[in-house]
């Protein structure tokens, strides 16, 4: 059975693999198949970004409290943003505008233009909290991203992740969890049939979820899914992270390429934030 460890390492690997090529146009850079130095932020290979840091902050809060405590999650996000907690080099970087404003203000943005992928990218731990219902998922998303679209994206993602954890095949998990979604997410039902040039990989939460599910449904290994994700261009670290969380559940830690795992810096920080089922 897959564990939180599989999902979080999958996410961290996708984040670090995609970070060096984020913001770049699709097919404008050599195909990424290994961890690279990130010249955008002057970071060594294997460095994760805000995606993993916020995921670890959420994990650590659940580990300490044994349950979801919204105020404590917000506090840990604040510690990350302002004091560099859950980072490999002691300072937050590559932070989205909506996350910054919401964390400093104390509540999430709920306007349409605040539907970036900043809550989807770090929501995967909730798949492992049995009593985290839809209202809880919404509340955790809404710490930073409170619009209905962002909240629905997180719910769909967690429901798919839970079905994967239960042993359901990826195609069935996606099909079963896109039957009653809003019109915004209706295209997810046939996402596997889309061509690469129709898949958008921007920071818009709908694009990110579509890209991640497309990568999962059109590949047969962790490596193939993650290479496909980070070579879509644009928001490559987050598409990689969201893909990696699900791919970690499907394929497990042992099927993540060893070279990718070994390159991840400060793995002890990940281990310290996990809780055991």
Coordinates of N, CA, C and O in Angstrom, one line a residue, residues 105-206:
X105 N -1.9 38.5 5.1 CA -3.2 39.1 5.5 C -4.0 38.2 6.5 O -4.7 38.7 7.4
X106 N -3.9 36.9 6.4 CA -4.5 36.0 7.3 C -5.8 35.3 6.7 O -6.4 34.5 7.4
X107 N -6.1 35.6 5.4 CA -7.2 34.8 4.8 C -6.9 34.8 3.3 O -6.2 35.6 2.7
X108 N -7.5 33.8 2.6 CA -7.2 33.6 1.2 C -8.0 34.5 0.3 O -9.1 34.9 0.6
X109 N -7.4 34.7 -0.9 CA -8.1 35.5 -1.9 C -9.2 34.6 -2.5 O -9.0 33.4 -2.8
X110 N -10.3 35.3 -2.8 CA -11.4 34.6 -3.4 C -11.9 35.1 -4.7 O -13.0 34.8 -5.2
X111 N -11.1 36.0 -5.4 CA -11.5 36.5 -6.7 C -11.0 35.6 -7.8 O -10.1 34.8 -7.6
X112 N -11.6 35.7 -8.9 CA -11.3 34.7 -10.0 C -9.9 34.8 -10.4 O -9.3 33.7 -10.8
X113 N -9.2 35.9 -10.4 CA -7.9 36.0 -10.8 C -6.9 35.6 -9.8 O -5.6 35.7 -10.0
X114 N -7.4 35.0 -8.7 CA -6.5 34.4 -7.7 C -6.6 32.9 -7.8 O -6.5 32.2 -6.7
X115 N -6.8 32.3 -8.9 CA -6.9 30.9 -9.1 C -5.6 30.3 -9.7 O -5.6 29.5 -10.6
X116 N -4.5 30.7 -9.1 CA -3.3 30.0 -9.4 C -3.3 28.7 -8.7 O -4.2 28.2 -8.1
X117 N -2.2 27.9 -8.9 CA -2.1 26.6 -8.4 C -1.5 26.4 -7.1 O -1.0 25.3 -6.7
X118 N -1.4 27.5 -6.3 CA -0.7 27.5 -5.0 C -1.3 26.7 -3.9 O -0.6 26.3 -2.9
X119 N -2.6 26.3 -4.0 CA -3.1 25.4 -3.0 C -3.1 24.0 -3.5 O -2.9 23.0 -2.7
X120 N -3.4 23.8 -4.8 CA -3.4 22.4 -5.3 C -2.0 21.8 -5.2 O -1.9 20.6 -4.9
X121 N -0.9 22.6 -5.3 CA 0.4 22.1 -5.3 C 0.8 21.5 -4.0 O 1.8 20.7 -3.9
X122 N 0.1 21.8 -2.9 CA 0.6 21.3 -1.6 C -0.6 20.6 -0.8 O -0.4 20.4 0.4
X123 N -1.6 20.2 -1.5 CA -2.8 19.6 -0.8 C -2.7 18.1 -0.6 O -3.5 17.5 0.1
X124 N -1.8 17.4 -1.3 CA -1.7 16.0 -1.3 C -1.7 15.3 0.1 O -2.3 14.2 0.2
X125 N -1.2 15.9 1.1 CA -1.2 15.2 2.4 C -2.6 14.9 2.9 O -2.9 14.0 3.7
X126 N -3.6 15.7 2.5 CA -5.0 15.5 2.9 C -5.6 14.2 2.4 O -6.5 13.6 3.0
X127 N -5.0 13.6 1.4 CA -5.4 12.3 0.9 C -5.2 11.2 2.0 O -5.8 10.1 2.0
X128 N -4.3 11.5 2.9 CA -3.9 10.5 4.0 C -4.6 10.8 5.3 O -4.2 10.2 6.3
X129 N -5.5 11.8 5.3 CA -6.2 12.2 6.6 C -7.6 11.7 6.4 O -8.4 12.3 5.6
X130 N -8.0 10.6 7.1 CA -9.3 9.9 6.8 C -10.5 10.8 7.0 O -11.5 10.7 6.3
X131 N -10.4 11.7 8.0 CA -11.6 12.5 8.3 C -11.6 13.9 7.6 O -12.3 14.8 7.9
X132 N -10.7 14.1 6.6 CA -10.6 15.3 5.9 C -11.6 15.3 4.8 O -11.4 14.8 3.7
X133 N -12.9 15.8 5.1 CA -13.9 15.8 4.1 C -13.8 17.0 3.2 O -12.8 17.7 3.3
X134 N -14.8 17.1 2.3 CA -14.7 18.2 1.3 C -14.6 19.6 2.0 O -13.9 20.5 1.5
X135 N -15.4 19.8 3.1 CA -15.3 21.1 3.7 C -13.9 21.4 4.3 O -13.5 22.5 4.3
X136 N -13.3 20.3 4.8 CA -11.9 20.5 5.3 C -10.9 20.8 4.2 O -10.0 21.6 4.3
X137 N -11.1 20.1 3.1 CA -10.2 20.3 1.9 C -10.4 21.8 1.5 O -9.4 22.5 1.2
X138 N -11.6 22.3 1.4 CA -11.9 23.7 1.0 C -11.2 24.6 2.0 O -10.6 25.6 1.6
X139 N -11.3 24.3 3.3 CA -10.7 25.2 4.3 C -9.2 25.3 4.2 O -8.6 26.3 4.4
X140 N -8.6 24.1 3.9 CA -7.1 24.1 3.8 C -6.7 24.9 2.5 O -5.7 25.7 2.5
X141 N -7.4 24.7 1.4 CA -7.2 25.5 0.2 C -7.3 26.9 0.5 O -6.5 27.8 0.1
X142 N -8.4 27.3 1.2 CA -8.8 28.7 1.4 C -7.8 29.5 2.3 O -8.0 30.7 2.4
X143 N -6.9 28.8 2.9 CA -5.9 29.6 3.7 C -5.2 30.5 2.7 O -4.8 31.7 3.1
X144 N -5.0 30.1 1.5 CA -4.4 31.0 0.5 C -5.3 31.2 -0.7 O -5.4 32.3 -1.3
X145 N -6.0 30.1 -1.2 CA -6.8 30.2 -2.4 C -8.3 29.8 -2.1 O -8.6 28.6 -1.9
X146 N -9.1 30.8 -2.0 CA -10.5 30.6 -1.5 C -11.5 30.6 -2.6 O -12.7 30.4 -2.3
X147 N -11.2 30.8 -3.8 CA -12.2 30.8 -4.9 C -12.7 29.4 -5.1 O -12.0 28.4 -4.9
X148 N -13.9 29.3 -5.6 CA -14.6 28.0 -5.8 C -13.8 27.1 -6.7 O -13.7 25.8 -6.6
X149 N -13.2 27.7 -7.7 CA -12.4 26.9 -8.7 C -11.2 26.2 -8.1 O -10.9 25.0 -8.3
X150 N -10.5 27.0 -7.3 CA -9.3 26.4 -6.6 C -9.7 25.3 -5.6 O -9.1 24.2 -5.5
X151 N -10.8 25.5 -4.9 CA -11.3 24.5 -3.9 C -11.7 23.3 -4.6 O -11.4 22.2 -4.2
X152 N -12.4 23.4 -5.7 CA -12.9 22.2 -6.5 C -11.7 21.5 -7.0 O -11.7 20.2 -7.0
X153 N -10.7 22.2 -7.5 CA -9.5 21.5 -8.1 C -8.9 20.6 -7.0 O -8.5 19.5 -7.2
X154 N -8.8 21.1 -5.8 CA -8.2 20.4 -4.7 C -9.0 19.2 -4.3 O -8.5 18.1 -4.0
X155 N -10.4 19.4 -4.3 CA -11.2 18.2 -4.0 C -11.1 17.1 -5.0 O -11.0 15.9 -4.6
X156 N -11.1 17.5 -6.3 CA -11.0 16.5 -7.3 C -9.6 15.7 -7.2 O -9.6 14.5 -7.3
X157 N -8.6 16.4 -7.0 CA -7.3 15.9 -6.8 C -7.2 14.9 -5.7 O -6.7 13.8 -5.8
X158 N -7.7 15.3 -4.5 CA -7.7 14.4 -3.3 C -8.6 13.2 -3.5 O -8.2 12.1 -3.2
X159 N -9.7 13.4 -4.1 CA -10.6 12.2 -4.4 C -9.9 11.2 -5.3 O -10.0 10.0 -5.1
X160 N -9.2 11.7 -6.4 CA -8.5 10.8 -7.2 C -7.4 10.1 -6.5 O -7.2 8.9 -6.6
X161 N -6.6 10.9 -5.7 CA -5.5 10.3 -4.9 C -6.0 9.2 -4.0 O -5.4 8.1 -3.9
X162 N -7.1 9.4 -3.4 CA -7.7 8.4 -2.4 C -8.1 7.1 -3.2 O -7.9 6.0 -2.7
X163 N -8.7 7.3 -4.4 CA -9.0 6.1 -5.1 C -7.8 5.4 -5.6 O -7.8 4.1 -5.6
X164 N -6.7 6.1 -5.9 CA -5.5 5.4 -6.3 C -4.9 4.7 -5.1 O -4.4 3.6 -5.2
X165 N -5.0 5.3 -3.9 CA -4.5 4.6 -2.7 C -5.3 3.3 -2.4 O -4.8 2.4 -1.8
X166 N -6.6 3.3 -2.8 CA -7.4 2.2 -2.6 C -7.2 1.1 -3.6 O -7.8 0.0 -3.6
X167 N -6.3 1.4 -4.6 CA -5.9 0.4 -5.6 C -6.6 0.5 -6.9 O -6.5 -0.3 -7.8
X168 N -7.4 1.6 -7.1 CA -8.1 1.8 -8.3 C -7.1 2.2 -9.4 O -6.2 3.0 -9.2
X169 N -7.3 1.8 -10.6 CA -6.5 2.2 -11.8 C -6.7 3.7 -12.0 O -7.8 4.2 -11.8
X170 N -5.7 4.3 -12.6 CA -5.7 5.7 -12.8 C -6.9 6.2 -13.7 O -7.6 7.1 -13.4
X171 N -7.1 5.5 -14.8 CA -8.2 5.8 -15.7 C -9.5 5.8 -15.0 O -10.4 6.7 -15.2
X172 N -9.7 4.7 -14.2 CA -11.0 4.6 -13.4 C -11.1 5.7 -12.4 O -12.2 6.2 -12.2
X173 N -10.0 6.0 -11.7 CA -10.0 7.0 -10.6 C -10.4 8.4 -11.2 O -11.2 9.1 -10.6
X174 N -9.9 8.7 -12.4 CA -10.2 10.0 -13.0 C -11.6 10.0 -13.5 O -12.4 10.9 -13.3
X175 N -12.0 8.9 -14.2 CA -13.4 8.8 -14.7 C -14.4 8.9 -13.6 O -15.4 9.7 -13.7
X176 N -14.2 8.2 -12.5 CA -15.2 8.2 -11.4 C -15.3 9.5 -10.7 O -16.3 9.8 -10.1
X177 N -14.2 10.3 -10.7 CA -14.2 11.5 -9.9 C -14.4 12.8 -10.8 O -14.2 13.9 -10.3
X178 N -14.8 12.5 -12.1 CA -15.1 13.7 -12.9 C -16.5 13.6 -13.5 O -16.9 14.3 -14.4
X179 N -17.4 12.8 -12.9 CA -18.8 12.6 -13.3 C -19.7 13.8 -12.9 O -20.6 14.1 -13.7
X180 N -19.4 14.4 -11.8 CA -20.3 15.4 -11.3 C -19.6 16.7 -11.0 O -20.0 17.5 -10.2
X181 N -18.5 16.9 -11.7 CA -17.8 18.2 -11.5 C -18.5 19.3 -12.2 O -19.3 19.2 -13.1
X182 N -18.0 20.5 -11.9 CA -18.6 21.7 -12.6 C -18.1 21.8 -14.0 O -17.2 21.0 -14.5
X183 N -18.7 22.7 -14.8 CA -18.4 22.8 -16.2 C -16.9 23.1 -16.4 O -16.3 22.7 -17.4
X184 N -16.3 23.9 -15.5 CA -14.9 24.2 -15.6 C -14.0 23.0 -15.7 O -13.0 23.0 -16.4
X185 N -14.4 22.0 -15.0 CA -13.5 20.8 -14.9 C -14.1 19.6 -15.7 O -13.5 18.5 -15.7
X186 N -15.2 19.8 -16.5 CA -15.7 18.8 -17.3 C -14.7 18.2 -18.3 O -14.8 16.9 -18.5
X187 N -13.8 19.0 -18.9 CA -12.9 18.4 -19.8 C -12.0 17.3 -19.3 O -11.3 16.6 -20.0
X188 N -11.9 17.2 -17.9 CA -11.0 16.2 -17.3 C -11.5 14.8 -17.7 O -10.7 13.9 -17.7
X189 N -12.8 14.6 -17.9 CA -13.3 13.3 -18.2 C -12.7 12.7 -19.5 O -12.6 11.5 -19.6
X190 N -12.2 13.5 -20.4 CA -11.6 13.0 -21.6 C -10.2 13.5 -21.8 O -9.7 13.5 -22.9
X191 N -9.5 13.8 -20.8 CA -8.2 14.4 -20.8 C -7.2 13.5 -21.5 O -6.3 13.9 -22.2
X192 N -7.4 12.2 -21.3 CA -6.4 11.2 -21.8 C -6.4 11.2 -23.3 O -5.4 10.7 -23.9
X193 N -7.5 11.7 -23.9 CA -7.6 11.6 -25.4 C -7.0 12.9 -26.1 O -6.9 12.9 -27.3
X194 N -6.5 13.8 -25.3 CA -6.0 15.1 -25.8 C -4.6 14.9 -26.4 O -3.8 14.1 -25.9
X195 N -4.3 15.7 -27.4 CA -2.9 15.8 -27.9 C -2.0 16.7 -27.1 O -2.6 17.7 -26.4
X196 N -0.7 16.5 -27.1 CA 0.2 17.4 -26.3 C 0.0 18.9 -26.6 O 0.0 19.7 -25.6
X197 N -0.2 19.2 -27.8 CA -0.3 20.6 -28.1 C -1.5 21.3 -27.6 O -1.7 22.5 -27.7
X198 N -2.5 20.5 -27.1 CA -3.7 21.1 -26.6 C -3.7 21.2 -25.1 O -4.6 21.7 -24.4
X199 N -2.6 20.7 -24.5 CA -2.4 20.7 -23.0 C -1.7 22.0 -22.6 O -0.6 22.2 -23.0
X200 N -2.4 22.8 -21.8 CA -1.8 24.0 -21.3 C -1.1 23.7 -19.9 O -1.5 22.9 -19.1
X201 N 0.1 24.4 -19.7 CA 0.8 24.1 -18.5 C 1.2 25.4 -17.8 O 2.2 25.6 -17.2
X202 N 0.2 26.3 -17.8 CA 0.4 27.6 -17.1 C 0.2 27.4 -15.6 O -0.2 26.3 -15.1
X203 N 0.2 28.5 -14.9 CA 0.0 28.5 -13.4 C -1.4 28.6 -13.0 O -1.8 28.5 -11.8
X204 N -2.4 28.6 -14.0 CA -3.8 28.6 -13.7 C -4.1 27.2 -13.2 O -3.7 26.2 -13.8
X205 N -4.9 27.1 -12.1 CA -5.1 25.8 -11.4 C -5.7 24.8 -12.3 O -5.4 23.6 -12.3
X206 N -6.6 25.2 -13.2 CA -7.3 24.3 -14.1 C -6.3 23.7 -15.1 O -6.3 22.5 -15.3

